[in-house]
């Protein structure tokens, strides 16, 4: 019986630390011992690199958005790198040649890491800004990113992704809440030292700090900045550099996206063990707390529920078991009746939490089974408005 008590409380403490204590700890750390950095107007040469595969329906909007960014004339290079596109992506992008857009086409569909390894050494910008196709970038986003690089200690800067409702149903409201919670943590980590990874939709690096990454890397937006951290530089979160994107239209779409991300996290920690070495990674505490423990949480959720069930002879555990069951019922209601969950976070937040942890299980299965490919198909979610 004592063993069950221990198992329950170990699981509860791990879950509580991961989702509540660590965010509050890193926030307090940032307030007490945060590291300020220099910042002022800076206009280095910048190269924007967009890797695209079969993005004909969106590539024109993406380029028009980039051409409307506010930056010094002649100091901004736009590079569209086609990763084996077989549709009209290259032809459409090439119509912007006269506007200074550079198109590089690779015949084979190899995946984003291989394209970045080939393209980044070719660009001319001192700062390289990496972004996806589907988001809309704010006009002043590039300026907001590069102003941080006046501080020689800064090696990379992440923008902020803003999720809009778009055509998402009510069950997705909790995902928006979860993303705001995630950005709260990243901002605190940035003020302490550096974020563990960046927003793949929009981030900037010093070109000289880039080093090739394995071509099977799923999460370039974690590995590239962590390699920069390893060189002794900081990686910041810039909340003023905005990219916007609609929420996934359904839990199923978000589940697929998140499972890929989680599979990438498992891959990173296995292929790059230095990330979990406190002597090699100065962000060890942040990496373990923010990344590793999140991957372990589904197992601890099951452990907490099972141990709790076996301790129902005690009134306290009857209460905690009831609370757990109600939490999962709320998530189920949000899944089955999204129009109801839109009215209350008491349903949408548990739903988002369960969706995340189910995605973690699926991501682990993809990683173990070798079923997560580095290449991707075009996302069919609605366009940003």
Coordinates of C-alpha atoms in Angstrom, one line a residue:
X1 CA 0.0 0.0 0.0
X2 CA 2.8 2.4 0.8
X3 CA 4.2 1.8 -2.7
X4 CA 0.9 3.0 -4.2
X5 CA 1.0 6.2 -2.1
X6 CA 4.6 6.9 -3.3
X7 CA 3.7 6.2 -6.9
X8 CA 0.8 8.6 -6.7
X9 CA 2.7 11.4 -5.2
X10 CA 5.7 11.0 -7.4
X11 CA 3.4 11.3 -10.4
X12 CA 1.5 14.2 -8.9
X13 CA 4.8 16.1 -8.1
X14 CA 6.2 15.6 -11.6
X15 CA 3.0 16.8 -13.2
X16 CA 2.7 19.7 -10.8
X17 CA 6.3 20.7 -11.3
X18 CA 6.1 20.5 -15.1
X19 CA 2.9 22.5 -15.7
X20 CA 2.8 24.8 -12.7
X21 CA 6.0 25.0 -10.6
X22 CA 8.5 25.4 -13.5
X23 CA 6.6 28.2 -15.3
X24 CA 6.3 30.1 -12.0
X25 CA 9.9 29.3 -11.1
X26 CA 11.3 30.6 -14.4
X27 CA 9.1 33.7 -14.2
X28 CA 10.4 34.5 -10.7
X29 CA 14.0 33.8 -11.9
X30 CA 13.5 36.2 -14.8
X31 CA 12.2 39.0 -12.4
X32 CA 15.0 38.5 -9.8
X33 CA 18.0 37.6 -11.9
X34 CA 17.0 38.4 -15.5
X35 CA 19.8 39.4 -18.0
X36 CA 19.1 42.6 -19.8
X37 CA 20.5 43.1 -23.3
X38 CA 21.4 46.0 -25.5
X39 CA 18.9 47.0 -28.2
X40 CA 18.7 49.8 -30.6
X41 CA 18.0 50.6 -34.3
X42 CA 20.2 48.4 -36.5
X43 CA 19.9 47.8 -40.2
X44 CA 22.3 44.9 -41.2
X45 CA 21.8 43.1 -44.5
X46 CA 19.1 40.5 -44.0
X47 CA 18.2 37.4 -46.1
X48 CA 14.8 35.9 -45.7
X49 CA 14.7 32.2 -46.5
X50 CA 11.4 30.4 -47.2
X51 CA 11.5 26.7 -47.9
X52 CA 8.5 25.6 -49.9
X53 CA 7.2 22.3 -51.3
X54 CA 4.1 22.4 -53.6
X55 CA 2.9 25.7 -52.2
X56 CA 1.4 27.1 -55.4
X57 CA -1.9 28.1 -53.7
X58 CA 0.0 30.2 -51.1
X59 CA 3.3 31.3 -52.6
X60 CA 2.1 34.5 -54.2
X61 CA 0.5 35.7 -51.0
X62 CA 3.6 34.8 -49.1
X63 CA 5.9 36.8 -51.5
X64 CA 3.5 39.8 -51.6
X65 CA 3.5 39.8 -47.8
X66 CA 7.3 39.8 -47.7
X67 CA 7.6 42.6 -50.3
X68 CA 5.5 44.7 -48.1
X69 CA 7.8 44.5 -45.1
X70 CA 9.3 47.7 -43.8
X71 CA 13.1 47.5 -44.1
X72 CA 15.9 49.4 -45.6
X73 CA 15.8 49.3 -49.5
X74 CA 18.7 47.2 -50.8
X75 CA 19.4 45.5 -47.5
X76 CA 16.7 42.8 -47.7
X77 CA 17.1 39.7 -49.8
X78 CA 14.2 37.3 -50.3
X79 CA 15.0 33.7 -51.2
X80 CA 12.4 31.1 -52.0
X81 CA 13.9 27.7 -51.9
X82 CA 11.8 25.1 -53.6
X83 CA 12.2 21.6 -52.1
X84 CA 11.3 19.4 -55.1
X85 CA 8.1 21.2 -55.9
X86 CA 6.1 19.5 -58.7
X87 CA 3.4 22.1 -59.0
X88 CA 3.5 25.7 -60.1
X89 CA 5.4 27.0 -57.0
X90 CA 8.6 27.8 -58.9
X91 CA 6.8 29.3 -61.9
X92 CA 4.7 31.6 -59.7
X93 CA 7.6 32.6 -57.5
X94 CA 9.7 33.4 -60.5
X95 CA 7.3 36.0 -61.7
X96 CA 8.7 38.2 -58.9
X97 CA 12.2 38.2 -60.3
X98 CA 12.0 41.8 -61.2
X99 CA 11.1 42.7 -57.6
X100 CA 14.4 41.1 -56.5
X101 CA 13.0 37.7 -55.3
X102 CA 15.5 35.0 -55.8
X103 CA 14.2 31.5 -56.5
X104 CA 16.4 28.4 -55.9
X105 CA 14.8 25.1 -57.1
X106 CA 16.0 21.7 -56.0
X107 CA 14.7 18.8 -58.1
X108 CA 14.6 16.3 -55.3
X109 CA 12.2 16.5 -52.4
X110 CA 14.7 16.1 -49.5
X111 CA 13.2 18.0 -46.6
X112 CA 13.8 21.4 -45.0
X113 CA 17.1 20.6 -43.2
X114 CA 18.9 19.6 -46.4
X115 CA 17.6 22.7 -48.2
X116 CA 18.8 25.0 -45.4
X117 CA 22.2 23.3 -45.4
X118 CA 22.6 24.2 -49.1
X119 CA 20.9 27.6 -49.1
X120 CA 22.1 29.4 -46.0
X121 CA 25.8 29.5 -47.0
X122 CA 24.8 31.0 -50.3
X123 CA 22.8 34.0 -49.0
X124 CA 24.3 37.4 -48.6
X125 CA 22.7 38.7 -45.4
X126 CA 24.5 39.0 -42.1
X127 CA 21.3 38.0 -40.5
X128 CA 19.2 35.1 -41.9
X129 CA 15.5 35.1 -41.2
X130 CA 13.7 31.7 -41.5
X131 CA 10.0 31.4 -41.9
X132 CA 7.3 29.1 -43.2
X133 CA 4.8 29.8 -46.0
X134 CA 1.5 29.9 -44.3
X135 CA 1.8 32.7 -41.8
X136 CA 1.3 36.4 -42.3
X137 CA 4.3 38.5 -41.1
X138 CA 3.8 41.9 -39.5
X139 CA 5.3 44.8 -41.5
X140 CA 7.8 45.8 -38.8
X141 CA 8.7 42.2 -37.8
X142 CA 12.1 42.1 -39.4
X143 CA 13.1 45.4 -37.8
X144 CA 12.0 44.2 -34.4
X145 CA 14.0 41.0 -34.7
X146 CA 17.3 42.5 -35.9
X147 CA 17.4 45.3 -33.4
X148 CA 18.3 42.7 -30.8
X149 CA 21.5 41.8 -32.7
X150 CA 23.2 45.0 -31.7
X151 CA 24.2 43.0 -28.6
X152 CA 27.1 40.8 -29.6
X153 CA 26.0 38.1 -27.2
X154 CA 22.7 37.5 -29.1
X155 CA 23.0 34.7 -31.7
X156 CA 19.3 34.1 -32.5
X157 CA 15.9 35.8 -32.0
X158 CA 12.5 34.2 -32.1
X159 CA 9.4 36.0 -33.3
X160 CA 6.0 35.5 -31.7
X161 CA 3.3 33.4 -33.4
X162 CA -0.2 34.7 -32.9
X163 CA -3.0 32.1 -33.4
X164 CA -6.3 33.5 -34.6
X165 CA -9.6 31.8 -34.6
X166 CA -10.0 31.5 -38.4
X167 CA -12.4 28.6 -39.1
X168 CA -11.5 26.6 -36.0
X169 CA -14.4 25.1 -34.1
X170 CA -15.0 25.8 -30.4
X171 CA -13.0 22.8 -29.2
X172 CA -9.8 24.5 -30.4
X173 CA -10.1 27.5 -28.0
X174 CA -8.0 25.6 -25.4
X175 CA -5.2 25.2 -27.9
X176 CA -5.1 29.0 -28.2
X177 CA -4.9 29.2 -24.4
X178 CA -2.2 26.6 -24.3
X179 CA -0.1 28.5 -26.9
X180 CA -0.3 31.7 -24.8
X181 CA 0.8 29.7 -21.8
X182 CA 3.7 28.4 -23.8
X183 CA 4.8 31.9 -24.9
X184 CA 4.7 33.0 -21.3
X185 CA 7.3 30.3 -20.5
X186 CA 9.5 31.2 -23.5
X187 CA 9.5 34.9 -22.7
X188 CA 10.7 34.1 -19.1
X189 CA 13.3 31.7 -20.4
X190 CA 14.6 34.4 -22.7
X191 CA 14.9 36.9 -19.9
X192 CA 16.8 34.4 -17.8
X193 CA 19.2 33.4 -20.6
X194 CA 17.7 31.8 -23.7
X195 CA 14.6 30.0 -25.0
X196 CA 14.8 26.3 -25.6
X197 CA 14.0 26.4 -29.3
X198 CA 12.2 29.2 -31.2
X199 CA 9.1 29.8 -33.2
X200 CA 9.6 28.1 -36.5
X201 CA 7.2 30.5 -38.2
X202 CA 9.6 33.4 -37.7
X203 CA 13.2 33.4 -36.3
X204 CA 16.5 35.1 -37.1
X205 CA 20.1 33.9 -36.7
X206 CA 23.5 35.3 -37.3
X207 CA 24.6 33.6 -40.6
X208 CA 28.1 33.1 -39.4
X209 CA 26.8 30.9 -36.5
X210 CA 24.9 28.5 -38.7
X211 CA 26.3 25.0 -38.9
X212 CA 24.7 22.2 -41.0
X213 CA 22.2 20.0 -39.3
X214 CA 21.5 16.3 -39.9
X215 CA 19.2 16.0 -42.9
X216 CA 16.7 13.9 -41.0
X217 CA 16.1 16.6 -38.4
X218 CA 12.4 17.2 -37.8
X219 CA 12.7 20.3 -35.6
X220 CA 15.3 22.7 -37.1
X221 CA 13.7 25.4 -35.0
X222 CA 15.0 23.7 -31.8
X223 CA 18.3 22.2 -33.0
X224 CA 19.6 25.3 -34.8
X225 CA 19.1 27.7 -31.9
X226 CA 20.4 25.1 -29.4
X227 CA 23.6 24.7 -31.5
X228 CA 23.9 28.5 -31.2
X229 CA 23.5 28.4 -27.5
X230 CA 26.2 25.7 -27.3
X231 CA 28.6 28.2 -28.9
X232 CA 28.0 30.6 -26.0
X233 CA 25.4 32.9 -27.5
X234 CA 21.9 33.8 -26.2
X235 CA 18.6 33.1 -28.0
X236 CA 15.9 35.6 -27.3
X237 CA 12.1 35.7 -27.6
X238 CA 10.9 39.0 -29.3
X239 CA 7.2 39.5 -28.6
X240 CA 7.2 42.5 -30.9
X241 CA 8.0 40.5 -34.1
X242 CA 4.6 39.0 -35.0
X243 CA 3.5 36.3 -37.3
X244 CA -0.1 35.3 -37.4
X245 CA -1.8 32.0 -38.4
X246 CA -5.3 30.5 -37.9
X247 CA -5.8 27.8 -35.4
X248 CA -6.1 24.3 -36.9
X249 CA -9.6 23.8 -38.1
X250 CA -10.2 20.7 -36.0
X251 CA -8.7 18.6 -33.1
X252 CA -7.6 16.1 -35.7
X253 CA -5.6 18.6 -37.7
X254 CA -3.9 19.9 -34.5
X255 CA -3.3 16.3 -33.4
X256 CA -1.4 15.5 -36.6
X257 CA 0.7 18.7 -36.4
X258 CA 1.5 18.2 -32.7
X259 CA 2.4 14.5 -33.1
X260 CA 5.0 15.5 -35.7
X261 CA 6.5 18.1 -33.3
X262 CA 6.6 15.6 -30.4
X263 CA 8.3 13.0 -32.6
X264 CA 10.9 15.6 -33.4
X265 CA 11.5 16.3 -29.7
X266 CA 12.1 12.6 -29.0
X267 CA 14.5 12.5 -32.0
X268 CA 16.4 15.5 -30.7
X269 CA 16.9 14.1 -27.2
X270 CA 18.0 10.7 -28.5
X271 CA 20.3 11.9 -31.4
X272 CA 21.8 14.8 -29.4
X273 CA 22.4 13.5 -25.9
X274 CA 24.5 16.6 -25.0
X275 CA 21.1 18.4 -24.5
X276 CA 20.6 16.3 -21.4
X277 CA 24.1 16.7 -20.1
X278 CA 24.4 19.5 -17.5
X279 CA 28.1 19.9 -18.2
X280 CA 27.5 20.4 -22.0
X281 CA 24.2 22.4 -22.0
X282 CA 24.0 25.5 -19.9
X283 CA 20.2 25.4 -20.4
X284 CA 20.0 21.9 -18.9
X285 CA 17.4 22.8 -16.3
X286 CA 15.2 24.5 -18.9
X287 CA 15.6 21.6 -21.3
X288 CA 14.7 19.0 -18.8
X289 CA 11.9 21.0 -17.3
X290 CA 10.4 22.3 -20.6
X291 CA 11.1 19.4 -23.0
X292 CA 12.0 16.1 -21.3
X293 CA 9.3 16.2 -18.5
X294 CA 6.6 17.2 -21.1
X295 CA 7.5 14.0 -23.0
X296 CA 7.2 11.9 -19.8
X297 CA 3.9 13.4 -18.6
X298 CA 1.5 10.9 -20.3
X299 CA 3.1 8.1 -18.4
X300 CA 2.7 10.0 -15.1
X301 CA -0.9 10.8 -15.9
X302 CA -1.7 7.1 -16.3
X303 CA 0.3 6.3 -13.2
X304 CA -1.5 8.9 -11.2
X305 CA -4.9 7.7 -12.3
X306 CA -4.2 4.0 -11.7
X307 CA -2.5 4.5 -8.4
X308 CA -5.4 6.7 -7.3
X309 CA -7.9 4.1 -8.3
X310 CA -6.2 1.5 -6.2
X311 CA -6.3 3.9 -3.2
X312 CA -10.0 4.5 -3.1
X313 CA -10.3 3.2 0.4
X314 CA -9.1 6.7 1.6
X315 CA -11.4 9.7 1.4
X316 CA -8.6 12.0 0.1
X317 CA -8.0 9.7 -2.8
X318 CA -11.7 9.4 -3.5
X319 CA -11.7 13.2 -4.0
X320 CA -8.6 13.3 -6.2
X321 CA -9.9 10.4 -8.3
X322 CA -13.2 12.2 -8.8
X323 CA -11.4 15.4 -9.9
X324 CA -9.4 13.4 -12.4
X325 CA -12.4 11.7 -13.8
X326 CA -14.3 15.0 -14.1
X327 CA -11.3 16.6 -15.9
X328 CA -11.3 13.8 -18.5
X329 CA -15.1 14.0 -18.9
X330 CA -14.7 17.7 -19.6
X331 CA -12.2 17.0 -22.3
X332 CA -14.5 14.4 -23.8
X333 CA -17.4 16.8 -23.9
X334 CA -15.3 19.4 -25.6
X335 CA -14.4 16.9 -28.2
X336 CA -17.9 15.7 -28.8
X337 CA -19.7 19.1 -28.5
X338 CA -17.3 21.9 -29.6
X339 CA -20.1 24.4 -29.7
X340 CA -20.5 24.0 -26.0
X341 CA -16.8 24.2 -25.2
X342 CA -16.5 27.6 -26.9
X343 CA -18.4 29.1 -24.0
X344 CA -16.1 27.9 -21.2
X345 CA -12.4 27.2 -20.6
X346 CA -13.5 24.6 -18.1
X347 CA -14.0 22.4 -21.1
X348 CA -11.6 23.7 -23.7
X349 CA -8.5 23.8 -21.5
X350 CA -8.8 20.1 -20.4
X351 CA -9.5 19.2 -24.0
X352 CA -6.3 21.0 -25.2
X353 CA -4.3 19.3 -22.3
X354 CA -5.5 15.9 -23.2
X355 CA -4.9 16.5 -26.9
X356 CA -1.4 17.5 -26.2
X357 CA -0.7 14.3 -24.2
X358 CA -2.4 12.0 -26.7
X359 CA -0.2 13.7 -29.3
X360 CA 2.8 12.9 -27.2
X361 CA 1.9 9.2 -27.2
X362 CA 1.4 9.3 -30.9
X363 CA 4.6 11.1 -31.5
X364 CA 6.5 8.6 -29.4
X365 CA 5.0 5.8 -31.5
X366 CA 6.0 7.6 -34.7
X367 CA 9.5 8.0 -33.5
X368 CA 10.0 4.5 -32.2
X369 CA 8.4 3.1 -35.4
X370 CA 10.5 5.3 -37.6
X371 CA 7.3 6.5 -39.3
X372 CA 7.8 10.3 -39.0
X373 CA 9.4 11.5 -42.2
X374 CA 11.4 14.7 -42.5
X375 CA 9.6 15.6 -45.7
X376 CA 6.2 17.0 -45.5
X377 CA 3.0 17.6 -47.5
X378 CA 1.3 21.0 -47.8
X379 CA -0.9 21.8 -44.9
X380 CA -4.5 22.2 -45.9
X381 CA -5.6 24.4 -43.1
X382 CA -7.3 27.7 -44.1
X383 CA -5.3 30.7 -45.1
X384 CA -4.6 33.5 -42.6
X385 CA -7.0 36.3 -42.9

